[in-house]
PDB file of C-alpha atoms in Angstrom:
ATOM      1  CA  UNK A   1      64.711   6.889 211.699  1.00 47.00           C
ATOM      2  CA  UNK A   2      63.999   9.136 214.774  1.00 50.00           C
ATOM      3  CA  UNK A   3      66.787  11.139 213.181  1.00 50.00           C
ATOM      4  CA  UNK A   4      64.842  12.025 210.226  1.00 53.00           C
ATOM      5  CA  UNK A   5      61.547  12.628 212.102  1.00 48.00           C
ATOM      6  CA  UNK A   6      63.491  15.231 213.752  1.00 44.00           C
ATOM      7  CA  UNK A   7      65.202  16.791 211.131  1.00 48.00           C
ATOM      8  CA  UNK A   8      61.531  17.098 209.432  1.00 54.00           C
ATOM      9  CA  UNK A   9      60.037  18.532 212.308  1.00 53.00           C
ATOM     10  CA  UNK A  10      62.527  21.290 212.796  1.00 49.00           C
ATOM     11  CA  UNK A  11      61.986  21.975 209.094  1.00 50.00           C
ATOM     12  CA  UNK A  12      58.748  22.373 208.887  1.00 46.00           C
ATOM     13  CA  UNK A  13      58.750  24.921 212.137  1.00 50.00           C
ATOM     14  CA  UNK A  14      61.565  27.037 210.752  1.00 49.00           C
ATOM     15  CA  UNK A  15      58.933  27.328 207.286  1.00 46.00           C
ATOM     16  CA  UNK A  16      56.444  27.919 209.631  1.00 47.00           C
ATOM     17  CA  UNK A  17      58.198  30.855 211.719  1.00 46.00           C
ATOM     18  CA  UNK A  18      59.273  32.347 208.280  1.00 47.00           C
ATOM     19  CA  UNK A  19      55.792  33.165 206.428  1.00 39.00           C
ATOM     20  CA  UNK A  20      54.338  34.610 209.835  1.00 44.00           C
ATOM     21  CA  UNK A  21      57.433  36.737 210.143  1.00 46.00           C
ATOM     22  CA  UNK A  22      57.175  37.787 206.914  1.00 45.00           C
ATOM     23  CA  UNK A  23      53.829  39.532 207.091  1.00 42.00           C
ATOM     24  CA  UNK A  24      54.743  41.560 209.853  1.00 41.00           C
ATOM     25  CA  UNK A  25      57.659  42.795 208.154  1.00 40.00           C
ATOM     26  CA  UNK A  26      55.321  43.949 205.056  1.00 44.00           C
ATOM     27  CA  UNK A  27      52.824  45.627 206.890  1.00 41.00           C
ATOM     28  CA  UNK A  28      55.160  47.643 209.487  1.00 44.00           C
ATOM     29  CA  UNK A  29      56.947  48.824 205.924  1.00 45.00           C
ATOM     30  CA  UNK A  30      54.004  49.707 204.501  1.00 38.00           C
ATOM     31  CA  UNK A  31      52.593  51.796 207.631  1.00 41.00           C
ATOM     32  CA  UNK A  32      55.871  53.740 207.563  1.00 42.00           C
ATOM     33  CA  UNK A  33      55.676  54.478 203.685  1.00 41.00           C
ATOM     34  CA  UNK A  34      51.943  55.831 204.313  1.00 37.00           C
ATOM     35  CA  UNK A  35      53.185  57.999 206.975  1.00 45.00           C
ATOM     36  CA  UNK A  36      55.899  59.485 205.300  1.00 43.00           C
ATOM     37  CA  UNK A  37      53.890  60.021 202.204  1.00 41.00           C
ATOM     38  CA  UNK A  38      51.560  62.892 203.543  1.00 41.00           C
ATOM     39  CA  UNK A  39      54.800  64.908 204.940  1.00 41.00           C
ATOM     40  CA  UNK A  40      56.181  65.866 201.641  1.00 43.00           C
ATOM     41  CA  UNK A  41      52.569  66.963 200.362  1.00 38.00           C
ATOM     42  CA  UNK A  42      52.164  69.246 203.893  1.00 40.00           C
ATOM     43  CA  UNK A  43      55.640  70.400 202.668  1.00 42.00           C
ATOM     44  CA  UNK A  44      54.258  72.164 199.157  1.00 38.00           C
ATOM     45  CA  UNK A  45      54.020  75.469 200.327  1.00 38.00           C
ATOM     46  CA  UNK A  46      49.885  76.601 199.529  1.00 36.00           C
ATOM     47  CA  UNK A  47      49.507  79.376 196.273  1.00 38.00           C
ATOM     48  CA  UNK A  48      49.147  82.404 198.040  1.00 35.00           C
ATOM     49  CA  UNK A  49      46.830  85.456 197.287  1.00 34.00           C
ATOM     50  CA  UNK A  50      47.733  88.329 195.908  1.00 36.00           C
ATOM     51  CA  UNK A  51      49.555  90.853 197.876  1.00 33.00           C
ATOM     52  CA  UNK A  52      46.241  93.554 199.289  1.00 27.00           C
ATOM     53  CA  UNK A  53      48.828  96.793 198.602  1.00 24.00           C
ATOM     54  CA  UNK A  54      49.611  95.046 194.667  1.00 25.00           C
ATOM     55  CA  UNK A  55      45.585  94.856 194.218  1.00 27.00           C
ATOM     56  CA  UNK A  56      44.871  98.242 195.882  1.00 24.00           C
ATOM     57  CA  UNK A  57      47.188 100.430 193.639  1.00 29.00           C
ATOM     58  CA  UNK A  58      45.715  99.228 190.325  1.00 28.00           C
ATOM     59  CA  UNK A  59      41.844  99.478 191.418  1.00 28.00           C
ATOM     60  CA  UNK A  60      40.387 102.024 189.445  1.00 31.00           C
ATOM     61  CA  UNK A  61      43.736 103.166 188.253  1.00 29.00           C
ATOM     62  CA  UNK A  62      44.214 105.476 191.132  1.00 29.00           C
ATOM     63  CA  UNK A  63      47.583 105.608 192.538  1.00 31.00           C
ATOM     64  CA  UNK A  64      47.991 105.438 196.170  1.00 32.00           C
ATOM     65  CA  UNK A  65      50.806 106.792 198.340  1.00 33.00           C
ATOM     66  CA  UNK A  66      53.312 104.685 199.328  1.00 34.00           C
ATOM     67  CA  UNK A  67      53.422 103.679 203.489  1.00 37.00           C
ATOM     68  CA  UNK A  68      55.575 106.459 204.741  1.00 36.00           C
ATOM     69  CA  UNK A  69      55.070 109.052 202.565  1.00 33.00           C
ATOM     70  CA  UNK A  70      54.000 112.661 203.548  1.00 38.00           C
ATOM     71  CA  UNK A  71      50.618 113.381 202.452  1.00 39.00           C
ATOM     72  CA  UNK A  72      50.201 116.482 203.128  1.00 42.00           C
ATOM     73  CA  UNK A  73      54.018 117.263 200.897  1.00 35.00           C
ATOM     74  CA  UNK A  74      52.244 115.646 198.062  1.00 34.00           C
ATOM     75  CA  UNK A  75      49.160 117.408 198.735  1.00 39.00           C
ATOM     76  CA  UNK A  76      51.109 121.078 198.202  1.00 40.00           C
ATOM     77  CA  UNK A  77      53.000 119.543 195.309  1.00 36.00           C
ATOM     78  CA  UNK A  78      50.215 118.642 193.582  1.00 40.00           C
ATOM     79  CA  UNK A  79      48.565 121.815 194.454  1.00 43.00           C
ATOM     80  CA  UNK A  80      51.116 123.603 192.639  1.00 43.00           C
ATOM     81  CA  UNK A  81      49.994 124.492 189.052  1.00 48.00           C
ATOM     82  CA  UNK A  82      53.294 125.242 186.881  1.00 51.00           C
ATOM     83  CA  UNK A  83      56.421 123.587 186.629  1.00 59.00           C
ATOM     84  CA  UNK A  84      59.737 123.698 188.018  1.00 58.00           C
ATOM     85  CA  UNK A  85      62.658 124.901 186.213  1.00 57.00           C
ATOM     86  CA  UNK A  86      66.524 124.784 186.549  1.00 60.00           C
ATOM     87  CA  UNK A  87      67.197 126.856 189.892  1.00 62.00           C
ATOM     88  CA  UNK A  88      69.774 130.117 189.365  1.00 72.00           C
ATOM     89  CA  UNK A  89      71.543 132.201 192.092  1.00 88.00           C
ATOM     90  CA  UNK A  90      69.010 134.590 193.137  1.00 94.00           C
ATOM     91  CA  UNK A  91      67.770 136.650 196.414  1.00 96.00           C
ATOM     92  CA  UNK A  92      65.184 134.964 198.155  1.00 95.00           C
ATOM     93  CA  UNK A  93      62.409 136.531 200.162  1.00 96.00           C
ATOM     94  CA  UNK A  94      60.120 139.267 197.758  1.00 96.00           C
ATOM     95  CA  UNK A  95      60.389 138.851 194.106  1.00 97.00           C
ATOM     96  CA  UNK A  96      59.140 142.312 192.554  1.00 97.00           C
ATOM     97  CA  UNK A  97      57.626 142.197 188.720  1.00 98.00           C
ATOM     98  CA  UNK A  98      57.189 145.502 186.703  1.00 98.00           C
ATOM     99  CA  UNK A  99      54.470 144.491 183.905  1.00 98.00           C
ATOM    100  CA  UNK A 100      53.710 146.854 180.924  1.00 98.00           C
ATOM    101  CA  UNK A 101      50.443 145.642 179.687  1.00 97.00           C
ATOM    102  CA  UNK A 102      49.039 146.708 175.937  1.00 96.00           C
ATOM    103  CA  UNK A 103      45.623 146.457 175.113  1.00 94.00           C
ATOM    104  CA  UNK A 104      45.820 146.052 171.272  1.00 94.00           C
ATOM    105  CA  UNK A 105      43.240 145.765 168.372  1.00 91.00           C
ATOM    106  CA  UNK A 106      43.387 143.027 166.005  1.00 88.00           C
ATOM    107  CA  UNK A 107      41.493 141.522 163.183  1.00 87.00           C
ATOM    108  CA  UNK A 108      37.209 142.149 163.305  1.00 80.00           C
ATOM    109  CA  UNK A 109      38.018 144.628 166.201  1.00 82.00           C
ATOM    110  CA  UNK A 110      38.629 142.008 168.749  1.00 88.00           C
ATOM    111  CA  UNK A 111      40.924 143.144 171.728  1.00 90.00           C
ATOM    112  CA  UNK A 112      44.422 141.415 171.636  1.00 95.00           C
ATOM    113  CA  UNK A 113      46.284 141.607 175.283  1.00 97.00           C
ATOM    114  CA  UNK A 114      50.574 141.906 175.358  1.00 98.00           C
ATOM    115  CA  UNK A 115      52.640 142.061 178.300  1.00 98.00           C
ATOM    116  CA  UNK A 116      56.483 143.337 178.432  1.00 98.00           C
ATOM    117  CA  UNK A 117      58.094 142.822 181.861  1.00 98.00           C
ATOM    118  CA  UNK A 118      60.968 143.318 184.218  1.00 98.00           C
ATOM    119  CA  UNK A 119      61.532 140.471 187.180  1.00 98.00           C
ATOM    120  CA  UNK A 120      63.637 141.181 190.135  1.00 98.00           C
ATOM    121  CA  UNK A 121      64.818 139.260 193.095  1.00 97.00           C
ATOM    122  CA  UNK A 122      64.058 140.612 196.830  1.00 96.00           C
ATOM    123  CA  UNK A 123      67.768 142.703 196.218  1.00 96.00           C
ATOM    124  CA  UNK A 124      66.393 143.812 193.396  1.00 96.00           C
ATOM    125  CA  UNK A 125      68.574 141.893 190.942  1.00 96.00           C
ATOM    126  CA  UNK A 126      67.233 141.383 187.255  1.00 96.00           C
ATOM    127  CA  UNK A 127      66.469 137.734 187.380  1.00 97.00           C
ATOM    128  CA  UNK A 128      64.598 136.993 183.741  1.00 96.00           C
ATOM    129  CA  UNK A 129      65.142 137.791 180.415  1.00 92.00           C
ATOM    130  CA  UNK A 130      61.982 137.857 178.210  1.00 94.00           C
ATOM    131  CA  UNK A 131      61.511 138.898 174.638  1.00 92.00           C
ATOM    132  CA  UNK A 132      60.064 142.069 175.725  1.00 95.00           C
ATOM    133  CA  UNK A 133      60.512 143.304 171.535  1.00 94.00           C
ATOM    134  CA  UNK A 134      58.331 140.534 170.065  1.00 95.00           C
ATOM    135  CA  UNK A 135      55.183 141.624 168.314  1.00 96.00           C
ATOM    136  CA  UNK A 136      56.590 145.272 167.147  1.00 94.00           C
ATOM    137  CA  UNK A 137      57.781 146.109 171.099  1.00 95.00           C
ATOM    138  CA  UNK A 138      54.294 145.108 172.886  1.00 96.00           C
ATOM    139  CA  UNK A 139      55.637 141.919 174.030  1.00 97.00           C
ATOM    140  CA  UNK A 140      54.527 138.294 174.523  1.00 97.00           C
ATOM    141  CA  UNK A 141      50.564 137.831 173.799  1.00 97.00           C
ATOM    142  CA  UNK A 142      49.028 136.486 177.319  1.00 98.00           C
ATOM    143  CA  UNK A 143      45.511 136.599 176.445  1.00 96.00           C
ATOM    144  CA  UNK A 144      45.169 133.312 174.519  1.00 93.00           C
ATOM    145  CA  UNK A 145      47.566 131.080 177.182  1.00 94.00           C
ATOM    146  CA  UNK A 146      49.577 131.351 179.848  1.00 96.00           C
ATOM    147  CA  UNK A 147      52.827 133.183 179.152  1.00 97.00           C
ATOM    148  CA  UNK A 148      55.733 131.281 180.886  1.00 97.00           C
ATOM    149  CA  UNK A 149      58.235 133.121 182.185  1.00 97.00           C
ATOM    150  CA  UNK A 150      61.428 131.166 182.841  1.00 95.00           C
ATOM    151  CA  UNK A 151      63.976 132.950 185.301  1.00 96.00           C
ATOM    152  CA  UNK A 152      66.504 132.266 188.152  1.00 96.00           C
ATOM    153  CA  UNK A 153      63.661 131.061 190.288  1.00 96.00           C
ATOM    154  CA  UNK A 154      62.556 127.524 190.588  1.00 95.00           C
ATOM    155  CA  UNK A 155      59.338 128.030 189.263  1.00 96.00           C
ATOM    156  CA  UNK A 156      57.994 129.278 186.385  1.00 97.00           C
ATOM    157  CA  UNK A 157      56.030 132.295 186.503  1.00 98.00           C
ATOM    158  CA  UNK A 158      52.998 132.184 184.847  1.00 98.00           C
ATOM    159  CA  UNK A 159      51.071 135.060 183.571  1.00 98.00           C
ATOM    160  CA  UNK A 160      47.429 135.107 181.756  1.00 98.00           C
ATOM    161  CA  UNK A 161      45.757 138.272 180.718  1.00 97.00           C
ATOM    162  CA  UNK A 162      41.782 138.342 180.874  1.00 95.00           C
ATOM    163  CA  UNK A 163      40.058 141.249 178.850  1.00 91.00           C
ATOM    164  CA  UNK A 164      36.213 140.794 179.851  1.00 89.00           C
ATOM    165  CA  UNK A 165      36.797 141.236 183.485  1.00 91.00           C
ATOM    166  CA  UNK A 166      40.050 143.782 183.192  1.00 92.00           C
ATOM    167  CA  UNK A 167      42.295 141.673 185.111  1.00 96.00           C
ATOM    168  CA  UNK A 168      45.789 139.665 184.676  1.00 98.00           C
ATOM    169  CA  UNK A 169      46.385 136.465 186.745  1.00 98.00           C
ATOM    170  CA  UNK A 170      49.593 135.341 188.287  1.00 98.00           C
ATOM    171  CA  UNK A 171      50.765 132.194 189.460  1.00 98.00           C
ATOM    172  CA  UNK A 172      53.685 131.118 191.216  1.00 97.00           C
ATOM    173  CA  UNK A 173      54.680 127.823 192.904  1.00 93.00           C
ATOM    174  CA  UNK A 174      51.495 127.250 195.239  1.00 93.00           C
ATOM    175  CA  UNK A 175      50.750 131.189 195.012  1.00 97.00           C
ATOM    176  CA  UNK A 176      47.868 132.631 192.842  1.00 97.00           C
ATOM    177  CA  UNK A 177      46.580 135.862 192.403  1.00 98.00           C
ATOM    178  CA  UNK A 178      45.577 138.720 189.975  1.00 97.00           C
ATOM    179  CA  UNK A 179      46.403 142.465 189.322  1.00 96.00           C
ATOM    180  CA  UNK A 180      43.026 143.362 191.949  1.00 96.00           C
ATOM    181  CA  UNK A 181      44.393 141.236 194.583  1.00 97.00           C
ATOM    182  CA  UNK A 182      45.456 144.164 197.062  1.00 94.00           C
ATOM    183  CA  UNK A 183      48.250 144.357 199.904  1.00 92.00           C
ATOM    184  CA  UNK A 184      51.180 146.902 201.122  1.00 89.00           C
ATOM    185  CA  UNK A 185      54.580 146.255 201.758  1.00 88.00           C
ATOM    186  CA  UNK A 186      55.678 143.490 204.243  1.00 85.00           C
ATOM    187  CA  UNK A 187      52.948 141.041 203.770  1.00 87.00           C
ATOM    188  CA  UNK A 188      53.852 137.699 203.075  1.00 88.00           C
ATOM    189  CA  UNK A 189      51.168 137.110 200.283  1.00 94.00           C
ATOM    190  CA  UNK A 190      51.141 138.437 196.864  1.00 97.00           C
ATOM    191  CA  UNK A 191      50.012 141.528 195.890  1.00 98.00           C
ATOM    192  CA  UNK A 192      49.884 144.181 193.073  1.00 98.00           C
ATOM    193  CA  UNK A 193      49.823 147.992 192.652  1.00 97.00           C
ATOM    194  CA  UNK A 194      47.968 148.713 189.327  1.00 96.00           C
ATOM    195  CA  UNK A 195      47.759 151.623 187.031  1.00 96.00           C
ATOM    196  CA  UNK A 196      44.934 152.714 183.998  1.00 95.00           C
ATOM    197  CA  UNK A 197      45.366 152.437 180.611  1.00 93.00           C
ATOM    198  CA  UNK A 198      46.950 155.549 178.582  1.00 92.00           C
ATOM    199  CA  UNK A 199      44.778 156.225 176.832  1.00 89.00           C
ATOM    200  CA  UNK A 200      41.780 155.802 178.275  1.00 86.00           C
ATOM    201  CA  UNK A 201      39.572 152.466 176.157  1.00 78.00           C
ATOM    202  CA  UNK A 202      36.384 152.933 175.477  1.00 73.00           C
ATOM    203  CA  UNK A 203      33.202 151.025 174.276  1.00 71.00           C
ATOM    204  CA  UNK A 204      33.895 150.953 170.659  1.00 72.00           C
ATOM    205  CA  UNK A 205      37.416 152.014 170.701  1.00 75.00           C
ATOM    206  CA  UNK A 206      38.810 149.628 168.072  1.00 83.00           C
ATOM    207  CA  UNK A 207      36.540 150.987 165.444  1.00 77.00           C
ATOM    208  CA  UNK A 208      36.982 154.624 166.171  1.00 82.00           C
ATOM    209  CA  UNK A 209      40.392 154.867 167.704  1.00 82.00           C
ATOM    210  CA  UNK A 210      42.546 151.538 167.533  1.00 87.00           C
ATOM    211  CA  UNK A 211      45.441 152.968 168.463  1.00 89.00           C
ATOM    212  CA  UNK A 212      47.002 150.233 171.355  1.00 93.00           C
ATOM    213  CA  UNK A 213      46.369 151.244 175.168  1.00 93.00           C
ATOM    214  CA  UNK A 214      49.162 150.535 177.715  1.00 96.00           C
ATOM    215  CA  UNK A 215      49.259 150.667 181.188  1.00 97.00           C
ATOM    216  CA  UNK A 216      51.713 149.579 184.275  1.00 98.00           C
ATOM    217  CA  UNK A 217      51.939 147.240 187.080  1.00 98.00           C
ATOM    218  CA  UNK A 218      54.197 146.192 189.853  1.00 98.00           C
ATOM    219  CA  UNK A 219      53.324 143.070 191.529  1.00 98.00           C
ATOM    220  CA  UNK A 220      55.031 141.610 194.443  1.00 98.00           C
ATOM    221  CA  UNK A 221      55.145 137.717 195.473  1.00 98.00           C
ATOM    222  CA  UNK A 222      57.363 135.567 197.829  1.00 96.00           C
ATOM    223  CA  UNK A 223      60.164 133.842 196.112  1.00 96.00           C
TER     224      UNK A 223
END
């Protein structure tokens, strides 16, 4: 009898031991589940902005140099009004042009300007080829575009005639100037030596004497 009294007892304590152990045991699991939870949320990284440099090239469509680059290179390149061209074996230093210019009348009178030239390199070698025989021997016509003359350089020359103020313009890689832009030998800028016309034009000269006017040029530019 006291056997089973004590075999009772030590049942009911080992039950009793048991559910408050087993609480404990929940609740510590739980509290490490909730802990590790929030570390593989802080993990994700964040959605970040876009880059500033993305966002700054495309506002306003202007393009923006690139960290590094030479502005003041770009500057001159952009500066620079005709193109570049396939680079020949040629002389550098002063490129010499000899320019016939004819001062033609076409249709209703209206003056029509022509230019035939020769382009040499600073030893003098011929350096260009143009169709100096188009339009019955006058030349290329230079007073409705720019005439582009491709040589051995690596620019192209660009020549524009200009009746109302009696001047041709030149340009050449960042260089710009006309047939009254004056100079002597030596200088580094541009500079031409200009002739009249034979014969000499006159107000009204396509009505009473059309016959084409021509006079020469030489015009010197670094090259």
């Amino acid at each position: 009898m006291i056997a089973q009294l004590v075999l009772k007892f030590c049942f009911v304590l080992f039950l009793t031991k048991s559910v408050a152990a087993s609480p404990a045991f929940h609740a510590s699991d739980f509290a490490a589940t909730v802990q590790a939870a929030p570390a593989n949320i802080i993990n994700i990284p964040p959605r970040q902005p876009p880059v500033r440099s993305a966002v700054l090239a495309t506002r306003n469509d202007i393009e923006l140099l690139a960290e590094g680059t030479d502005s003041a290179a770009t500057q001159q390149l952009d500066d620079a009004t005709n193109q570049l061209t396939k680079r020949g074996k040629y002389s550098k230093g002063t490129c010499w042009i000899h320019l016939w210019e004819s001062l033609a009348c076409g249709p209703g009178d209206r003056h029509e300007l022509y230019a035939r030239l020769n382009l040499k390199d600073n030893r003098g070698k011929k350096i260009a080829h143009p169709k100096n025989g188009a339009n019955g021997g006058k030349g290329r016509r230079i007073d409705q575009k720019f005439y582009e003359v491709r040589s051995e350089l690596p620019y192209v020359l660009l020549i524009q005639g200009h009746d109302k103020d009696d001047y041709v313009q030149f340009e050449y890689g960042g260089h710009s100037w006309t047939t009254n832009t004056k100079g002597k030998s030596g200088q580094k800028h541009p500079y031409c030596n200009t002739g009249a016309y034979d014969p000499k034009p006159y107000h009204g000269r396509c009505h009473f004497s059309p016959e084409t006017r021509v006079r020469q040029m030489d015009c010197y530019f670094p090259c």
